[in-house]
Amino acid sequence: MLKAVFRVTTFVALTSLLVACGDESKEIPDDIGHFELGDVNDVADTAEVAEDITDTEEVADDEDPGDTEEVADDAADTADTDDVPPEDTTEVVEPEPDPALPMRDDGWLRGDLHLHTTYSDGEDPVAVVIALAEYFQTELFLDYHPEYVGNHIDFISITDHRTVLHNFDPDFHSDSVIVIRGMEFGKPGHGNIFDLEEFVPHEIEGVGATPEVYQAAPGLAHAQGALFSINHPMLINIPFPWDVRDHDAMEIINVGWGMLATAYPLEKLDAWEQRYAPASPIFKKALEYSSEGGGGNAAALRFYEAQLTRGLHVAVVAGSDRHLVLPVGFPTTWIKTESEDIAGIKDGIRARHTFVSRTPVAATVEMTVKNQDETYAMGDQINIGEEAEATLEVTIRVRRAQGARVRLIRGVGVDTDEALADVELGAVVHEDFADSNDFETTVSLTVNPGDWFYPVVHERLISPDLDPELAALIPGMADAMEEFSEENFSPLLDVLVDFIDSEALMRGEDCRPTSWEPHMAQCMPPDNNGLGTFFIPDWINRVFSIIREDGKSTDWCMGAIGSACVVKGVEVEPMP
């Protein structure tokens, strides 16, 4: 009975998590004047119903636990106290130092740029969401997860749908995490705006969404000193075919690389165009690859490549799109900054000095490029001057990913939308395998102006040090996740049902840290209202990040993706 209740509750939770964000029929306030504090969330009501069901289940105790303790004491008393146990000669193996920790000294910060609260369709208030980000630095969490020492969440942006009211909440502050004002713009197509002061409209009253409104949005954000990022552009229920070209970033991982198992199909585009406007030719180019079967995030990466091909050079970012249950910061956006503040974070995004990873402690990736005496960083524009071509030395550094598959993806640029039809998007031009947890691979690359390239790291789906009993479960879990979609949540329930505390799920206040087990999804005490929030162990997160090819699971999961470098030549002045 309890497992059945868990499945019902989790179904509702995941429906809210993965569908409400993209449901155009769900009404959410369009500005801060139409939202009242204290609105009740339907998901919380479901948790209360589940609690009532659970309360009706009586478990009879056949014996007093105290009797067991007395028996144990009697047994101890009969032991020969003069016996001295043999000396433990087991060699203590010190854990390998984390090779990625020095990255913090180089200015790399990590965080989550896509979060929701009760000000729109999230289940938790602002205070709880911020506390969940802060929790990664607490002694309680680090006692169970020492790998997070120095790998905590540095920044978050709360991006509630079509409102800025949350930015003025009295709990919108933190002493240990940088909290960035945000908003998720749009209804038929979403984009995040970071560090805005005023609401940016997404439609014209009485008319609705138009190309002019969407194309104006990045400029209205920039006028406030804010940044604009396109979100989950290939979700089936909420694509982004709008022809917007002055944004600052692209969300290429939403929720988890493998959790968006299906992508927006080409056959749905006609209906979208009839309702709204002609789709961007860049979006259409990306849709040519929709049959690859990699899922919604893989399709978003193709959209990023199509933008690069057309000369739009923006930063890659990721977002948990958290509404409830799952933790803050998974997946993770890394930004190299000159200062540990909001200004430094925005400058890092503008400079495209970013990469994304599946968790804060997963693989990292950096890339340096040498052109003669000049050295460039990942995300930079590579100036080759008047040369028609140049040979670059590209070095990819990968940490915390021994055994990983490391790739360099390359494409070419075109000057017109029409020319998009005649080119292919990114292809693998270099591949190597990491033989250590601090690995470098170098390749010579002959390039022309307009060319672009970026690094990708694929981690092993099954970690070599995973318990064999758990490892044996992963192929079945991976097969189940192949069937996961926005309409079918049961595979995800099958993956989680045996590894989550159903009582703490249904009642966040029932989270008991002392009951944690390393292989289980572990409840997070800061979420003490409504449904609980859970830290997902690495071995399950790898399944959530699985890489599919032709719609089938592989032995790899997505580890990290870096922002592209673009090759620039001499700018030619247009004819008068």
PDB file of N, CA and C in Angstrom, residues 28-98:
ATOM      1  N   ILE A  28      -0.296  31.728 -14.790  1.00  0.00           N
ATOM      2  CA  ILE A  28       0.653  32.212 -13.801  1.00  0.00           C
ATOM      3  C   ILE A  28       0.659  33.717 -13.908  1.00  0.00           C
ATOM      4  N   PRO A  29       0.772  34.441 -12.797  1.00  0.00           N
ATOM      5  CA  PRO A  29       0.702  35.898 -12.863  1.00  0.00           C
ATOM      6  C   PRO A  29       1.721  36.485 -13.812  1.00  0.00           C
ATOM      7  N   ASP A  30       1.304  37.496 -14.575  1.00  0.00           N
ATOM      8  CA  ASP A  30       2.177  38.111 -15.561  1.00  0.00           C
ATOM      9  C   ASP A  30       3.042  39.217 -14.969  1.00  0.00           C
ATOM     10  N   ASP A  31       2.744  39.700 -13.790  1.00  0.00           N
ATOM     11  CA  ASP A  31       3.587  40.708 -13.156  1.00  0.00           C
ATOM     12  C   ASP A  31       3.345  40.664 -11.661  1.00  0.00           C
ATOM     13  N   ILE A  32       4.077  41.484 -10.926  1.00  0.00           N
ATOM     14  CA  ILE A  32       4.045  41.373  -9.472  1.00  0.00           C
ATOM     15  C   ILE A  32       2.741  41.858  -8.887  1.00  0.00           C
ATOM     16  N   GLY A  33       1.901  42.500  -9.665  1.00  0.00           N
ATOM     17  CA  GLY A  33       0.655  43.016  -9.127  1.00  0.00           C
ATOM     18  C   GLY A  33      -0.471  42.007  -9.059  1.00  0.00           C
ATOM     19  N   HIS A  34      -0.273  40.781  -9.598  1.00  0.00           N
ATOM     20  CA  HIS A  34      -1.363  39.833  -9.670  1.00  0.00           C
ATOM     21  C   HIS A  34      -1.097  38.567  -8.871  1.00  0.00           C
ATOM     22  N   PHE A  35      -0.224  38.605  -7.907  1.00  0.00           N
ATOM     23  CA  PHE A  35       0.090  37.416  -7.124  1.00  0.00           C
ATOM     24  C   PHE A  35      -0.033  37.719  -5.652  1.00  0.00           C
ATOM     25  N   GLU A  36      -0.710  36.844  -4.943  1.00  0.00           N
ATOM     26  CA  GLU A  36      -0.900  37.032  -3.515  1.00  0.00           C
ATOM     27  C   GLU A  36      -0.051  36.026  -2.757  1.00  0.00           C
ATOM     28  N   LEU A  37       0.657  36.482  -1.756  1.00  0.00           N
ATOM     29  CA  LEU A  37       1.391  35.574  -0.895  1.00  0.00           C
ATOM     30  C   LEU A  37       0.409  34.651  -0.189  1.00  0.00           C
ATOM     31  N   GLY A  38       0.845  33.402   0.014  1.00  0.00           N
ATOM     32  CA  GLY A  38       0.004  32.478   0.753  1.00  0.00           C
ATOM     33  C   GLY A  38      -0.866  31.621  -0.128  1.00  0.00           C
ATOM     34  N   ASP A  39      -0.735  31.696  -1.464  1.00  0.00           N
ATOM     35  CA  ASP A  39      -1.498  30.825  -2.337  1.00  0.00           C
ATOM     36  C   ASP A  39      -1.155  29.371  -2.039  1.00  0.00           C
ATOM     37  N   VAL A  40      -2.161  28.496  -2.067  1.00  0.00           N
ATOM     38  CA  VAL A  40      -1.965  27.105  -1.710  1.00  0.00           C
ATOM     39  C   VAL A  40      -1.617  26.313  -2.962  1.00  0.00           C
ATOM     40  N   ASN A  41      -0.671  25.414  -2.821  1.00  0.00           N
ATOM     41  CA  ASN A  41      -0.190  24.617  -3.947  1.00  0.00           C
ATOM     42  C   ASN A  41      -0.885  23.262  -3.946  1.00  0.00           C
ATOM     43  N   ASP A  42      -1.402  22.837  -5.108  1.00  0.00           N
ATOM     44  CA  ASP A  42      -2.120  21.575  -5.175  1.00  0.00           C
ATOM     45  C   ASP A  42      -1.248  20.395  -4.800  1.00  0.00           C
ATOM     46  N   VAL A  43       0.070  20.486  -5.099  1.00  0.00           N
ATOM     47  CA  VAL A  43       0.952  19.371  -4.778  1.00  0.00           C
ATOM     48  C   VAL A  43       1.022  19.152  -3.276  1.00  0.00           C
ATOM     49  N   ALA A  44       1.042  20.237  -2.515  1.00  0.00           N
ATOM     50  CA  ALA A  44       1.064  20.096  -1.071  1.00  0.00           C
ATOM     51  C   ALA A  44      -0.196  19.395  -0.583  1.00  0.00           C
ATOM     52  N   ASP A  45      -1.360  19.704  -1.212  1.00  0.00           N
ATOM     53  CA  ASP A  45      -2.587  19.036  -0.826  1.00  0.00           C
ATOM     54  C   ASP A  45      -2.478  17.539  -1.073  1.00  0.00           C
ATOM     55  N   THR A  46      -1.854  17.161  -2.190  1.00  0.00           N
ATOM     56  CA  THR A  46      -1.687  15.744  -2.485  1.00  0.00           C
ATOM     57  C   THR A  46      -0.843  15.058  -1.436  1.00  0.00           C
ATOM     58  N   ALA A  47       0.207  15.766  -0.975  1.00  0.00           N
ATOM     59  CA  ALA A  47       1.056  15.194   0.064  1.00  0.00           C
ATOM     60  C   ALA A  47       0.262  14.943   1.327  1.00  0.00           C
ATOM     61  N   GLU A  48      -0.678  15.860   1.670  1.00  0.00           N
ATOM     62  CA  GLU A  48      -1.479  15.671   2.866  1.00  0.00           C
ATOM     63  C   GLU A  48      -2.383  14.466   2.730  1.00  0.00           C
ATOM     64  N   VAL A  49      -2.971  14.258   1.514  1.00  0.00           N
ATOM     65  CA  VAL A  49      -3.803  13.087   1.296  1.00  0.00           C
ATOM     66  C   VAL A  49      -2.991  11.814   1.476  1.00  0.00           C
ATOM     67  N   ALA A  50      -1.782  11.827   0.873  1.00  0.00           N
ATOM     68  CA  ALA A  50      -0.930  10.648   1.006  1.00  0.00           C
ATOM     69  C   ALA A  50      -0.584  10.396   2.464  1.00  0.00           C
ATOM     70  N   GLU A  51      -0.390  11.478   3.221  1.00  0.00           N
ATOM     71  CA  GLU A  51      -0.078  11.341   4.647  1.00  0.00           C
ATOM     72  C   GLU A  51      -1.230  10.666   5.372  1.00  0.00           C
ATOM     73  N   ASP A  52      -2.469  11.082   5.026  1.00  0.00           N
ATOM     74  CA  ASP A  52      -3.626  10.486   5.669  1.00  0.00           C
ATOM     75  C   ASP A  52      -3.700   8.994   5.376  1.00  0.00           C
ATOM     76  N   ILE A  53      -3.407   8.612   4.129  1.00  0.00           N
ATOM     77  CA  ILE A  53      -3.430   7.198   3.781  1.00  0.00           C
ATOM     78  C   ILE A  53      -2.396   6.446   4.587  1.00  0.00           C
ATOM     79  N   THR A  54      -1.203   7.034   4.697  1.00  0.00           N
ATOM     80  CA  THR A  54      -0.139   6.387   5.438  1.00  0.00           C
ATOM     81  C   THR A  54      -0.515   6.213   6.900  1.00  0.00           C
ATOM     82  N   ASP A  55      -1.188   7.213   7.472  1.00  0.00           N
ATOM     83  CA  ASP A  55      -1.550   7.147   8.881  1.00  0.00           C
ATOM     84  C   ASP A  55      -2.503   6.011   9.177  1.00  0.00           C
ATOM     85  N   THR A  56      -3.249   5.520   8.150  1.00  0.00           N
ATOM     86  CA  THR A  56      -4.204   4.444   8.391  1.00  0.00           C
ATOM     87  C   THR A  56      -3.531   3.082   8.448  1.00  0.00           C
ATOM     88  N   GLU A  57      -2.271   3.015   8.107  1.00  0.00           N
ATOM     89  CA  GLU A  57      -1.572   1.736   8.116  1.00  0.00           C
ATOM     90  C   GLU A  57      -0.931   1.515   9.467  1.00  0.00           C
ATOM     91  N   GLU A  58      -1.427   0.540  10.207  1.00  0.00           N
ATOM     92  CA  GLU A  58      -0.920   0.235  11.533  1.00  0.00           C
ATOM     93  C   GLU A  58       0.050  -0.926  11.424  1.00  0.00           C
ATOM     94  N   VAL A  59       1.196  -0.785  12.048  1.00  0.00           N
ATOM     95  CA  VAL A  59       2.180  -1.855  12.090  1.00  0.00           C
ATOM     96  C   VAL A  59       2.315  -2.314  13.524  1.00  0.00           C
ATOM     97  N   ALA A  60       1.999  -3.567  13.777  1.00  0.00           N
ATOM     98  CA  ALA A  60       2.024  -4.086  15.145  1.00  0.00           C
ATOM     99  C   ALA A  60       3.432  -4.522  15.487  1.00  0.00           C
ATOM    100  N   ASP A  61       3.916  -4.075  16.634  1.00  0.00           N
ATOM    101  CA  ASP A  61       5.217  -4.493  17.130  1.00  0.00           C
ATOM    102  C   ASP A  61       5.052  -5.791  17.904  1.00  0.00           C
ATOM    103  N   ASP A  62       5.715  -6.858  17.474  1.00  0.00           N
ATOM    104  CA  ASP A  62       5.596  -8.150  18.147  1.00  0.00           C
ATOM    105  C   ASP A  62       6.473  -8.242  19.379  1.00  0.00           C
ATOM    106  N   GLU A  63       7.468  -7.371  19.453  1.00  0.00           N
ATOM    107  CA  GLU A  63       8.323  -7.432  20.620  1.00  0.00           C
ATOM    108  C   GLU A  63       8.860  -6.054  20.917  1.00  0.00           C
ATOM    109  N   ASP A  64       9.235  -5.886  22.144  1.00  0.00           N
ATOM    110  CA  ASP A  64       9.768  -4.604  22.591  1.00  0.00           C
ATOM    111  C   ASP A  64      11.202  -4.481  22.132  1.00  0.00           C
ATOM    112  N   PRO A  65      11.557  -3.414  21.401  1.00  0.00           N
ATOM    113  CA  PRO A  65      12.953  -3.262  20.976  1.00  0.00           C
ATOM    114  C   PRO A  65      13.918  -3.306  22.148  1.00  0.00           C
ATOM    115  N   GLY A  66      13.431  -2.893  23.300  1.00  0.00           N
ATOM    116  CA  GLY A  66      14.311  -2.901  24.464  1.00  0.00           C
ATOM    117  C   GLY A  66      14.757  -4.284  24.844  1.00  0.00           C
ATOM    118  N   ASP A  67      13.888  -5.317  24.580  1.00  0.00           N
ATOM    119  CA  ASP A  67      14.271  -6.681  24.913  1.00  0.00           C
ATOM    120  C   ASP A  67      15.494  -7.106  24.131  1.00  0.00           C
ATOM    121  N   THR A  68      15.557  -6.680  22.873  1.00  0.00           N
ATOM    122  CA  THR A  68      16.710  -7.031  22.040  1.00  0.00           C
ATOM    123  C   THR A  68      17.984  -6.438  22.612  1.00  0.00           C
ATOM    124  N   GLU A  69      17.881  -5.198  23.086  1.00  0.00           N
ATOM    125  CA  GLU A  69      19.058  -4.558  23.664  1.00  0.00           C
ATOM    126  C   GLU A  69      19.528  -5.305  24.902  1.00  0.00           C
ATOM    127  N   GLU A  70      18.587  -5.817  25.756  1.00  0.00           N
ATOM    128  CA  GLU A  70      18.983  -6.538  26.957  1.00  0.00           C
ATOM    129  C   GLU A  70      19.719  -7.821  26.603  1.00  0.00           C
ATOM    130  N   VAL A  71      19.206  -8.546  25.555  1.00  0.00           N
ATOM    131  CA  VAL A  71      19.872  -9.769  25.122  1.00  0.00           C
ATOM    132  C   VAL A  71      21.292  -9.475  24.685  1.00  0.00           C
ATOM    133  N   ALA A  72      21.435  -8.377  23.937  1.00  0.00           N
ATOM    134  CA  ALA A  72      22.776  -8.003  23.472  1.00  0.00           C
ATOM    135  C   ALA A  72      23.685  -7.701  24.644  1.00  0.00           C
ATOM    136  N   ASP A  73      23.138  -7.022  25.680  1.00  0.00           N
ATOM    137  CA  ASP A  73      23.950  -6.705  26.855  1.00  0.00           C
ATOM    138  C   ASP A  73      24.386  -7.972  27.567  1.00  0.00           C
ATOM    139  N   ASP A  74      23.459  -8.966  27.706  1.00  0.00           N
ATOM    140  CA  ASP A  74      23.807 -10.213  28.376  1.00  0.00           C
ATOM    141  C   ASP A  74      24.923 -10.929  27.637  1.00  0.00           C
ATOM    142  N   ALA A  75      24.822 -10.906  26.284  1.00  0.00           N
ATOM    143  CA  ALA A  75      25.855 -11.572  25.487  1.00  0.00           C
ATOM    144  C   ALA A  75      27.200 -10.908  25.689  1.00  0.00           C
ATOM    145  N   ALA A  76      27.175  -9.578  25.784  1.00  0.00           N
ATOM    146  CA  ALA A  76      28.430  -8.853  25.984  1.00  0.00           C
ATOM    147  C   ALA A  76      29.042  -9.184  27.334  1.00  0.00           C
ATOM    148  N   ASP A  77      28.177  -9.377  28.365  1.00  0.00           N
ATOM    149  CA  ASP A  77      28.687  -9.651  29.704  1.00  0.00           C
ATOM    150  C   ASP A  77      29.398 -10.990  29.771  1.00  0.00           C
ATOM    151  N   THR A  78      28.996 -11.956  28.894  1.00  0.00           N
ATOM    152  CA  THR A  78      29.600 -13.286  28.942  1.00  0.00           C
ATOM    153  C   THR A  78      30.933 -13.341  28.211  1.00  0.00           C
ATOM    154  N   ALA A  79      31.257 -12.290  27.490  1.00  0.00           N
ATOM    155  CA  ALA A  79      32.513 -12.297  26.735  1.00  0.00           C
ATOM    156  C   ALA A  79      33.703 -12.213  27.671  1.00  0.00           C
ATOM    157  N   ASP A  80      34.806 -12.771  27.261  1.00  0.00           N
ATOM    158  CA  ASP A  80      36.021 -12.735  28.060  1.00  0.00           C
ATOM    159  C   ASP A  80      36.661 -11.368  27.916  1.00  0.00           C
ATOM    160  N   THR A  81      36.543 -10.561  28.961  1.00  0.00           N
ATOM    161  CA  THR A  81      37.047  -9.197  28.891  1.00  0.00           C
ATOM    162  C   THR A  81      38.561  -9.139  28.824  1.00  0.00           C
ATOM    163  N   ASP A  82      39.230 -10.272  29.119  1.00  0.00           N
ATOM    164  CA  ASP A  82      40.695 -10.256  29.069  1.00  0.00           C
ATOM    165  C   ASP A  82      41.223 -10.442  27.652  1.00  0.00           C
ATOM    166  N   ASP A  83      40.316 -10.899  26.744  1.00  0.00           N
ATOM    167  CA  ASP A  83      40.767 -11.088  25.365  1.00  0.00           C
ATOM    168  C   ASP A  83      41.005  -9.734  24.708  1.00  0.00           C
ATOM    169  N   VAL A  84      42.152  -9.581  24.105  1.00  0.00           N
ATOM    170  CA  VAL A  84      42.475  -8.345  23.397  1.00  0.00           C
ATOM    171  C   VAL A  84      42.351  -8.607  21.907  1.00  0.00           C
ATOM    172  N   PRO A  85      41.536  -7.831  21.224  1.00  0.00           N
ATOM    173  CA  PRO A  85      41.377  -8.078  19.785  1.00  0.00           C
ATOM    174  C   PRO A  85      42.704  -7.892  19.066  1.00  0.00           C
ATOM    175  N   PRO A  86      42.919  -8.647  18.008  1.00  0.00           N
ATOM    176  CA  PRO A  86      44.177  -8.503  17.256  1.00  0.00           C
ATOM    177  C   PRO A  86      44.291  -7.115  16.650  1.00  0.00           C
ATOM    178  N   GLU A  87      45.505  -6.672  16.508  1.00  0.00           N
ATOM    179  CA  GLU A  87      45.747  -5.355  15.940  1.00  0.00           C
ATOM    180  C   GLU A  87      45.299  -5.313  14.485  1.00  0.00           C
ATOM    181  N   ASP A  88      44.584  -4.250  14.136  1.00  0.00           N
ATOM    182  CA  ASP A  88      44.112  -4.077  12.767  1.00  0.00           C
ATOM    183  C   ASP A  88      45.267  -3.633  11.893  1.00  0.00           C
ATOM    184  N   THR A  89      45.650  -4.511  10.977  1.00  0.00           N
ATOM    185  CA  THR A  89      46.797  -4.197  10.099  1.00  0.00           C
ATOM    186  C   THR A  89      46.345  -3.761   8.713  1.00  0.00           C
ATOM    187  N   THR A  90      45.028  -3.529   8.566  1.00  0.00           N
ATOM    188  CA  THR A  90      44.517  -3.101   7.265  1.00  0.00           C
ATOM    189  C   THR A  90      45.122  -1.757   6.875  1.00  0.00           C
ATOM    190  N   GLU A  91      45.636  -1.688   5.674  1.00  0.00           N
ATOM    191  CA  GLU A  91      46.231  -0.446   5.203  1.00  0.00           C
ATOM    192  C   GLU A  91      45.147   0.585   4.912  1.00  0.00           C
ATOM    193  N   VAL A  92      45.301   1.756   5.476  1.00  0.00           N
ATOM    194  CA  VAL A  92      44.351   2.833   5.249  1.00  0.00           C
ATOM    195  C   VAL A  92      44.744   3.568   3.967  1.00  0.00           C
ATOM    196  N   VAL A  93      43.815   3.567   3.004  1.00  0.00           N
ATOM    197  CA  VAL A  93      44.088   4.221   1.727  1.00  0.00           C
ATOM    198  C   VAL A  93      43.482   5.615   1.762  1.00  0.00           C
ATOM    199  N   GLU A  94      44.318   6.608   1.689  1.00  0.00           N
ATOM    200  CA  GLU A  94      43.838   7.974   1.696  1.00  0.00           C
ATOM    201  C   GLU A  94      43.173   8.294   0.353  1.00  0.00           C
ATOM    202  N   PRO A  95      42.039   8.975   0.392  1.00  0.00           N
ATOM    203  CA  PRO A  95      41.384   9.315  -0.878  1.00  0.00           C
ATOM    204  C   PRO A  95      42.252  10.242  -1.719  1.00  0.00           C
ATOM    205  N   GLU A  96      42.146  10.079  -3.020  1.00  0.00           N
ATOM    206  CA  GLU A  96      42.901  10.924  -3.943  1.00  0.00           C
ATOM    207  C   GLU A  96      42.419  12.371  -3.826  1.00  0.00           C
ATOM    208  N   PRO A  97      43.327  13.320  -3.709  1.00  0.00           N
ATOM    209  CA  PRO A  97      42.895  14.728  -3.647  1.00  0.00           C
ATOM    210  C   PRO A  97      42.074  15.101  -4.873  1.00  0.00           C
ATOM    211  N   ASP A  98      41.064  15.920  -4.670  1.00  0.00           N
ATOM    212  CA  ASP A  98      40.200  16.341  -5.768  1.00  0.00           C
ATOM    213  C   ASP A  98      40.982  17.261  -6.700  1.00  0.00           C
TER     214      ASP A  98
END
